[in-house]
Short mmCIF file of C-alpha atoms in Angstrom, two decimals:
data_model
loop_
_atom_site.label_atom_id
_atom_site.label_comp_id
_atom_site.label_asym_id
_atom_site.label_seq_id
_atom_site.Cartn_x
_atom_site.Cartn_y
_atom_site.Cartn_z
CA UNK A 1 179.05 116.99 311.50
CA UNK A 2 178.76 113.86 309.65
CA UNK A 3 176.73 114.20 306.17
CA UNK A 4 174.01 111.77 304.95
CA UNK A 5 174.26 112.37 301.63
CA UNK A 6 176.70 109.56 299.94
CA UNK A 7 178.56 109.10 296.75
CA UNK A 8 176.20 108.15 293.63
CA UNK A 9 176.67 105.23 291.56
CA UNK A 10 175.07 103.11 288.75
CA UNK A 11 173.03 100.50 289.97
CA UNK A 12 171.88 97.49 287.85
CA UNK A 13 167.78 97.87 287.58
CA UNK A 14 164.74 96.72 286.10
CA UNK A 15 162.41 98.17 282.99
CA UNK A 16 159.74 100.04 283.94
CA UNK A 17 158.09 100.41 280.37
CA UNK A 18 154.70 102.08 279.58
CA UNK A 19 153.13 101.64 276.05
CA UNK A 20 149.82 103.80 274.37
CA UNK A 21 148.14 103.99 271.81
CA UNK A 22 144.70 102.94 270.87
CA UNK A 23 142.86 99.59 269.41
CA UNK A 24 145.00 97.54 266.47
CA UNK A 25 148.34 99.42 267.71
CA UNK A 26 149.73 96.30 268.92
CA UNK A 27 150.59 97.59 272.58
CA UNK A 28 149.85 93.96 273.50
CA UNK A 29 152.33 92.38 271.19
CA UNK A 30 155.07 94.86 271.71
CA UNK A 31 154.92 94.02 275.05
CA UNK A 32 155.38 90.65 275.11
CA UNK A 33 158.06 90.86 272.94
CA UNK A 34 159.75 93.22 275.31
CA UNK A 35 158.88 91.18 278.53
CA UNK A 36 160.53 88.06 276.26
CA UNK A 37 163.61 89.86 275.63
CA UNK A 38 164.32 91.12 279.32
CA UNK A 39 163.59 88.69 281.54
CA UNK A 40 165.68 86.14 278.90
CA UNK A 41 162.68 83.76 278.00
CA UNK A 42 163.27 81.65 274.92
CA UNK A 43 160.71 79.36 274.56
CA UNK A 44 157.26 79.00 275.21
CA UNK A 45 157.63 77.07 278.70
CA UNK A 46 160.02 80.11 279.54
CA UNK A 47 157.17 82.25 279.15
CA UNK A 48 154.98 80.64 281.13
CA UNK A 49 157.11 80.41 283.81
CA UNK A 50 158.90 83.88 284.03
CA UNK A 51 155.92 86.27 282.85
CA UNK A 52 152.57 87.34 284.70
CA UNK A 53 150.03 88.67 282.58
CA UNK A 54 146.67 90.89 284.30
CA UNK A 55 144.39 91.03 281.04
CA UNK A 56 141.57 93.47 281.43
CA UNK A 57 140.62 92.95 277.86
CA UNK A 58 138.13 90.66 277.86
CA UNK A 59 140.97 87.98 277.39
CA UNK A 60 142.10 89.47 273.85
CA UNK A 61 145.41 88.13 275.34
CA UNK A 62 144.69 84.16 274.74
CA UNK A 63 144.79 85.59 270.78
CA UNK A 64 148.52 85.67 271.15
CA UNK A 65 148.52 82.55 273.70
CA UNK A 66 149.98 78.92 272.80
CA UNK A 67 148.73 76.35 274.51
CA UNK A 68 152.59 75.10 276.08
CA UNK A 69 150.61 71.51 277.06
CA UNK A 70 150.60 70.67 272.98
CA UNK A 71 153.30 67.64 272.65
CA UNK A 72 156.57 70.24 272.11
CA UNK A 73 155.14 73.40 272.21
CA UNK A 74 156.94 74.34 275.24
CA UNK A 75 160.34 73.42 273.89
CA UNK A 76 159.88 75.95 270.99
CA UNK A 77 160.24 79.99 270.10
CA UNK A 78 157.09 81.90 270.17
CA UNK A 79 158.08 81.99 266.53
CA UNK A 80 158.00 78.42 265.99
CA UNK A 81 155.09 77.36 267.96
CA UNK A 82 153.29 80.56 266.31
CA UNK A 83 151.89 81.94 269.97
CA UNK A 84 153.69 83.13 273.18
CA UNK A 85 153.67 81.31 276.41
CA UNK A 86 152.61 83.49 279.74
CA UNK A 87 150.56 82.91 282.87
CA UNK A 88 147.10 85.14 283.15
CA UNK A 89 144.46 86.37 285.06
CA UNK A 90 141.66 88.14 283.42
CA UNK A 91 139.85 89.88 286.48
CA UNK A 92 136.53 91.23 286.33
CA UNK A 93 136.30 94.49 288.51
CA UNK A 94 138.92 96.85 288.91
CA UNK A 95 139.69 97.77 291.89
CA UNK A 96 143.51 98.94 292.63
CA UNK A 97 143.21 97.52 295.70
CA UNK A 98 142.79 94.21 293.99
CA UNK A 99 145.57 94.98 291.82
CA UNK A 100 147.95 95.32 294.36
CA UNK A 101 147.50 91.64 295.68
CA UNK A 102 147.85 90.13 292.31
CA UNK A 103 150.79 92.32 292.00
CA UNK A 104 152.69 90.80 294.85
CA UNK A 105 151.01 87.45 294.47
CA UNK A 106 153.11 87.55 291.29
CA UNK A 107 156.04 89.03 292.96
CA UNK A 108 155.64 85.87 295.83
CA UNK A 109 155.29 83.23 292.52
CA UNK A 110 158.45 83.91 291.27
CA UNK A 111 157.50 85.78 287.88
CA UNK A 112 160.40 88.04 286.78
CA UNK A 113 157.90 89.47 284.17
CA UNK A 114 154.97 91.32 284.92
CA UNK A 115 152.48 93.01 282.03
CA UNK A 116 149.21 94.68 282.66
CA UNK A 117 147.13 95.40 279.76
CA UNK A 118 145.37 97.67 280.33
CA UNK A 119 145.94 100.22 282.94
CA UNK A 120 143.37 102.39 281.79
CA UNK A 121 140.44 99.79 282.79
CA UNK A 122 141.77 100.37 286.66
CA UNK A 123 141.01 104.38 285.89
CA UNK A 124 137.80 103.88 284.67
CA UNK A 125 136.38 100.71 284.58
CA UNK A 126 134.43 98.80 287.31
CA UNK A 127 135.26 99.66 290.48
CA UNK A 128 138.31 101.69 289.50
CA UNK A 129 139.60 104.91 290.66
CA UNK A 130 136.43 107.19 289.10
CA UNK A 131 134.06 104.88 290.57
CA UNK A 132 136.01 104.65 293.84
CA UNK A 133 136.08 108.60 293.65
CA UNK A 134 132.48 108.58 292.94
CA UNK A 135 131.46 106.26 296.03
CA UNK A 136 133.77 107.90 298.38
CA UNK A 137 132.14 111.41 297.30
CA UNK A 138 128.29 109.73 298.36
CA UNK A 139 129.80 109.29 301.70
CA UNK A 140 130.96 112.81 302.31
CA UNK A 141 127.69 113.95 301.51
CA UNK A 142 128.21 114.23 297.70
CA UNK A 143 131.82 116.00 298.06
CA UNK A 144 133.97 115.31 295.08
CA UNK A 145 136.85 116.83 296.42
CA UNK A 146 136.73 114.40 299.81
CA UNK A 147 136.37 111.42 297.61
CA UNK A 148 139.64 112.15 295.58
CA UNK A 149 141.05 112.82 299.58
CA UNK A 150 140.47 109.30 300.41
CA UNK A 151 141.10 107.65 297.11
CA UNK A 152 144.47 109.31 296.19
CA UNK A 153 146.35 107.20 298.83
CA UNK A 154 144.60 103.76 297.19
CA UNK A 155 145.89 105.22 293.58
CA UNK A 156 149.52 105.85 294.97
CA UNK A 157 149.61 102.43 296.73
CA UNK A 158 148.75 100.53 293.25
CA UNK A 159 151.04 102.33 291.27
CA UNK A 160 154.15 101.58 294.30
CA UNK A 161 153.64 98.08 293.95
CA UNK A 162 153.98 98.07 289.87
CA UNK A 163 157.17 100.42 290.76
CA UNK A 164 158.37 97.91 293.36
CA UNK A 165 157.63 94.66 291.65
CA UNK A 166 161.18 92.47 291.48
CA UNK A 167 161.19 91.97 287.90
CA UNK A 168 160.35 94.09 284.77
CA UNK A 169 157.39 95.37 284.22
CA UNK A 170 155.12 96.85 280.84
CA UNK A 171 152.31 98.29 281.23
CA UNK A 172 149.59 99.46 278.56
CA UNK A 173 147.70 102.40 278.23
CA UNK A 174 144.34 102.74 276.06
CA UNK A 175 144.74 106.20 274.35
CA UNK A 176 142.17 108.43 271.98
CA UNK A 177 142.37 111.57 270.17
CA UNK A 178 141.74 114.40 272.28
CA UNK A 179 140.72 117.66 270.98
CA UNK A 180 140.23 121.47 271.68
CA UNK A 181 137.87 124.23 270.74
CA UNK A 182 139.66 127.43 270.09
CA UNK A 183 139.11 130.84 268.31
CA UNK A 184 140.72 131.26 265.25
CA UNK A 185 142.64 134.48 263.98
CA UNK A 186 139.35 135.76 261.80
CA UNK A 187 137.26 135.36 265.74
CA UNK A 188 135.54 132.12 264.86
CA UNK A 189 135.60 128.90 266.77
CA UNK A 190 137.24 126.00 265.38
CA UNK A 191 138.06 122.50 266.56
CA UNK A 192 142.02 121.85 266.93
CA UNK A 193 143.71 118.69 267.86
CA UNK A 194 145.93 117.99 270.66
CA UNK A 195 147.22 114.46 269.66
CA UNK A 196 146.27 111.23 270.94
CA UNK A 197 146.07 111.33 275.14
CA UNK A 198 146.22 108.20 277.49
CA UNK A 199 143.12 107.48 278.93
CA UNK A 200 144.72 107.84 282.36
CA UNK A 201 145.61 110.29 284.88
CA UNK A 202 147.92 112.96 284.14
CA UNK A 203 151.43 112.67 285.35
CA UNK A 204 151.56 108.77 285.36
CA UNK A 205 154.14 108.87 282.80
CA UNK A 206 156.52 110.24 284.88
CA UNK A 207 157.05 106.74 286.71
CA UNK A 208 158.57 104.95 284.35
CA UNK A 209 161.73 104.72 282.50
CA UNK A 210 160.49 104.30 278.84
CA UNK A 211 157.09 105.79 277.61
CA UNK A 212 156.26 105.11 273.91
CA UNK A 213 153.14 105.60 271.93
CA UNK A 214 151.75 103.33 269.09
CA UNK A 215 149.48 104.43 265.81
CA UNK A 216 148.04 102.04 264.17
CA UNK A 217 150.17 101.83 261.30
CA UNK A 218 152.60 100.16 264.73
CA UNK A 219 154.83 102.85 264.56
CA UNK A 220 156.08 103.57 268.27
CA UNK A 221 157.38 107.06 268.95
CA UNK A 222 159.30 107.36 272.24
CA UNK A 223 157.91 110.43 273.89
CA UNK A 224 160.00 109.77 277.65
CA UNK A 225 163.46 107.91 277.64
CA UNK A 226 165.67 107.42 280.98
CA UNK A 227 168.00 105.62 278.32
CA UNK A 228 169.45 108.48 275.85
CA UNK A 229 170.10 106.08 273.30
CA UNK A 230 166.37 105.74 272.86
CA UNK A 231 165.10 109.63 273.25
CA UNK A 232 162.70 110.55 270.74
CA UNK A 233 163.14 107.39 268.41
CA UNK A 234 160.79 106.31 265.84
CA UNK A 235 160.51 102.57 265.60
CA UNK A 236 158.15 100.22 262.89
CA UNK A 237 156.86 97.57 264.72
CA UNK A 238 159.47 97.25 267.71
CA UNK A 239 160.76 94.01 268.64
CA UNK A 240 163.63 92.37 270.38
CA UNK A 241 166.00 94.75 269.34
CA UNK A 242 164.78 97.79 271.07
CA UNK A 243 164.67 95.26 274.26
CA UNK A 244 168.23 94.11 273.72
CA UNK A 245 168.60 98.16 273.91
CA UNK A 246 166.85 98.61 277.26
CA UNK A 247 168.61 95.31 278.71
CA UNK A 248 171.69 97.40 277.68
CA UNK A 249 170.95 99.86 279.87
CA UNK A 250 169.38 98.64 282.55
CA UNK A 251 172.12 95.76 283.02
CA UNK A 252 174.90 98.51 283.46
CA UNK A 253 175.59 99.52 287.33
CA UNK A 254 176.54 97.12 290.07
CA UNK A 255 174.51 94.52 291.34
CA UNK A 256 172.28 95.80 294.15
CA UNK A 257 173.72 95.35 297.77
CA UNK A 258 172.09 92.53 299.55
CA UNK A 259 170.61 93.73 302.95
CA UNK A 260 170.11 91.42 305.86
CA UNK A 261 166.10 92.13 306.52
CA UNK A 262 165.45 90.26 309.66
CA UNK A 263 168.29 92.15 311.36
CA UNK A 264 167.44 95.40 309.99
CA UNK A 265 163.59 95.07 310.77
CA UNK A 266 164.57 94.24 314.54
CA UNK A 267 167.00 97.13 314.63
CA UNK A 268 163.88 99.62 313.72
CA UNK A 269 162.58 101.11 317.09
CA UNK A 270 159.76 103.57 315.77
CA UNK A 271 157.67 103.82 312.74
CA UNK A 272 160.04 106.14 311.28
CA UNK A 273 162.45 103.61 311.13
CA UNK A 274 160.58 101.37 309.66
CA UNK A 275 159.41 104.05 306.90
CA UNK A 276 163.26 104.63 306.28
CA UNK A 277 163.93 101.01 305.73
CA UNK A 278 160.72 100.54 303.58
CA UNK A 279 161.76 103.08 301.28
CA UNK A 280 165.21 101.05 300.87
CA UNK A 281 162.83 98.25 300.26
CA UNK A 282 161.02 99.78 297.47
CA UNK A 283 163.99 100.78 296.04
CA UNK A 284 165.57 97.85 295.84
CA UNK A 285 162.51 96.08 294.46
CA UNK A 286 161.88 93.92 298.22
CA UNK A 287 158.78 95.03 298.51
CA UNK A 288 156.22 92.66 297.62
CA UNK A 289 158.81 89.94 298.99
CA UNK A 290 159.05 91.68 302.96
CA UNK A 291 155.38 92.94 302.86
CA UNK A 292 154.22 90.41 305.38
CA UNK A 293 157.67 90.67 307.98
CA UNK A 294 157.23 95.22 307.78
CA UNK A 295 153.56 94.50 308.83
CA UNK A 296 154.77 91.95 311.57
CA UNK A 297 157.23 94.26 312.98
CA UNK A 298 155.04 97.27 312.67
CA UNK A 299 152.87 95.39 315.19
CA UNK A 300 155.40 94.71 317.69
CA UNK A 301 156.60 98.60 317.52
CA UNK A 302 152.87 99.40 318.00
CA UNK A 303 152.66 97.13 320.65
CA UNK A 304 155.50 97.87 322.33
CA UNK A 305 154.44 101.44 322.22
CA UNK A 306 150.84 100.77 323.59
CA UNK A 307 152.85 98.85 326.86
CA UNK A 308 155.08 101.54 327.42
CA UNK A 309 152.05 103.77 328.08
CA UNK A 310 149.63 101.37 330.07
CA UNK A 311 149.35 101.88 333.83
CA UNK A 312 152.39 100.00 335.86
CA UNK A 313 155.22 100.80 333.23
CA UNK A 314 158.46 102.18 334.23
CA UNK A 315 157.16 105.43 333.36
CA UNK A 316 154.15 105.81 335.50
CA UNK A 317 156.08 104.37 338.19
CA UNK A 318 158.59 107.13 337.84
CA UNK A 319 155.37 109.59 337.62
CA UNK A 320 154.30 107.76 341.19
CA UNK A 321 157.54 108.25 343.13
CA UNK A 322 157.65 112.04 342.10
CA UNK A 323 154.16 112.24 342.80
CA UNK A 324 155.12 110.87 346.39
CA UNK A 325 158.06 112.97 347.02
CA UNK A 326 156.15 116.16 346.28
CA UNK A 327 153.38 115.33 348.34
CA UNK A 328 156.21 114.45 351.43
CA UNK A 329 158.06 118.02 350.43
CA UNK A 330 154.16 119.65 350.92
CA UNK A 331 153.23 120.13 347.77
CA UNK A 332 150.90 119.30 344.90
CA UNK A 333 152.82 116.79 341.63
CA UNK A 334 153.28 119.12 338.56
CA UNK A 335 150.97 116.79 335.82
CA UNK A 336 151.25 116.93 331.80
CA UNK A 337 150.05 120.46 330.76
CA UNK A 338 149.76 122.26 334.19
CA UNK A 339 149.54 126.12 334.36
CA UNK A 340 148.90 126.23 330.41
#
């Protein structure tokens, strides 16, 4: 019996890089300089052209921003023109749902860079997840527990498609001090703190390959590192080095196969099949890029499916002739489910 399972190896990949900490850190800063180092943009007009920006904070972006249309601007380092060049969009509701287009309008534009800051509105803000949860709860007659049922899937489906985006991605996370009343040794309550907590679900950490938190004196303590060389480093005000680092890392493996998509979508033949392949998809980052040809062929599968089972297919005309026979031979057809 032949065996699925096949040898490992490295694979060349792209960041997946999650920064918190809470107002003044300078999350937004870090990541730019990050998103400058890997995707290999130099100048301003690099910027603009390789990195998509989703700014949920009231535009607090644009205080970082160059304008690249100044006579030379874009020729020059963020350092020289004094500002970073990027392409935005500063949505107002927050609906993942939303999210996900703009992700893989991105993904469709070409942007090898892709930074949302902040994560944290599309958890609570506007028509994110809590008020999703909330709605979805009115409709089950108040259930909170049917709401999360229907909303989950909408949460996973954002946080694929930042997974799955072709290019690197940062992503920022508002954080606050969270604390905990508990009962001292002498029996009386006291007030202890458990450190500063993303304001965010629990567990989204676990997607990505670098997780670091920022104080405000811009310190940025790596609390999750794929990379060893980075586990549980302390770094003042992190810049291109630490993404030199990551580009390091992520750089060593072999270049990705190539697949050839149309003739792998037309060899799937069920839905499973096309779940299989869409998993390679995601893996390799296709995603966004093959969205529209899975739906396409996910219709004709359907289709194909719904003919097979209409009156006058091969099948009923097979269910006919034994029908026939048996009624020539004396006796009543045998249908679906009989004597059960």
């Amino acid at each position: 019996m032949s065996s699925r399972f096949m040898p490992a190896s490295r694979k060349k990949a792209k960041g997946r890089i999650a920064l918190a900490g809470p107002s003044g850190a300078g999350k937004t800063l870090t990541g730019l300089k990050l998103l400058y180092t890997l995707t290999g943009s130099v100048t301003v007009a690099d910027g603009v052209e390789r990195i998509a920006f989703v700014d949920t904070e009231r535009d607090s972006a644009d205080k970082y921003a160059v304008n690249p249309e100044l006579p030379g601007v874009g020729d020059m380092t963020p350092e020289e023109a004094g500002g970073y060049g990027f392409s935005k969009i500063s949505p107002v509701r927050y609906d993942p749902r939303q999210l996900v287009e703009l992700i893989d309008e991105a993904a469709v534009a070409g942007f090898t860079g892709f930074m949302l800051d902040s994560a944290s509105h599309y958890w609570f803000g506007p028509g994110g997840i809590l008020e999703l949860v909330d709605l979805f709860a009115r409709n089950h007659g108040g259930r909170s527990m049917d709401g999360w049922k229907d909303v989950r899937p909408i949460e996973r489906a954002y946080i694929e498609a930042l997974m799955s985006f072709p290019g690197h991605v940062v992503v920022c996370l508002r954080s606050k001090q969270k604390y905990e009343i508990t009962e001292g040794s002498d029996g009386k309550k006291q007030v202890s703190k458990l450190g500063m907590q993303p304001d965010q679900r629990d567990g989204l950490e676990y997607e990505f390959d670098l997780v670091g938190d920022l104080d405000q004196a811009h310190y940025l303590r790596v609390t999750k590192s794929r990379c060893d060389a980075l586990a549980d480093q302390v770094i003042h005000k992190p810049d291109a080095e630490l993404g030199l680092q990551l580009l390091d890392w992520l750089d060593n493996g072999e270049p990705p196969k190539d697949v050839d998509w149309p003739k792998a979508l037309a060899a799937c033949s069920s839905r499973e099949d096309l779940s299989v392949l869409w998993q390679r998809a995601q893996r390799l980052g296709k995603t966004q890029k093959l969205r529209e040809a899975f739906n396409a062929r996910g219709a004709e599968i359907a289709a194909a499916r719904r003919a097979a089972e209409a009156p006058g297919t091969q099948l009923d005309n097979a269910l006919t002739e034994a029908a026939g026979a048996a009624s020539v031979n004396g006796r009543e057809p045998e249908t679906a489910g009989a004597g059960r």
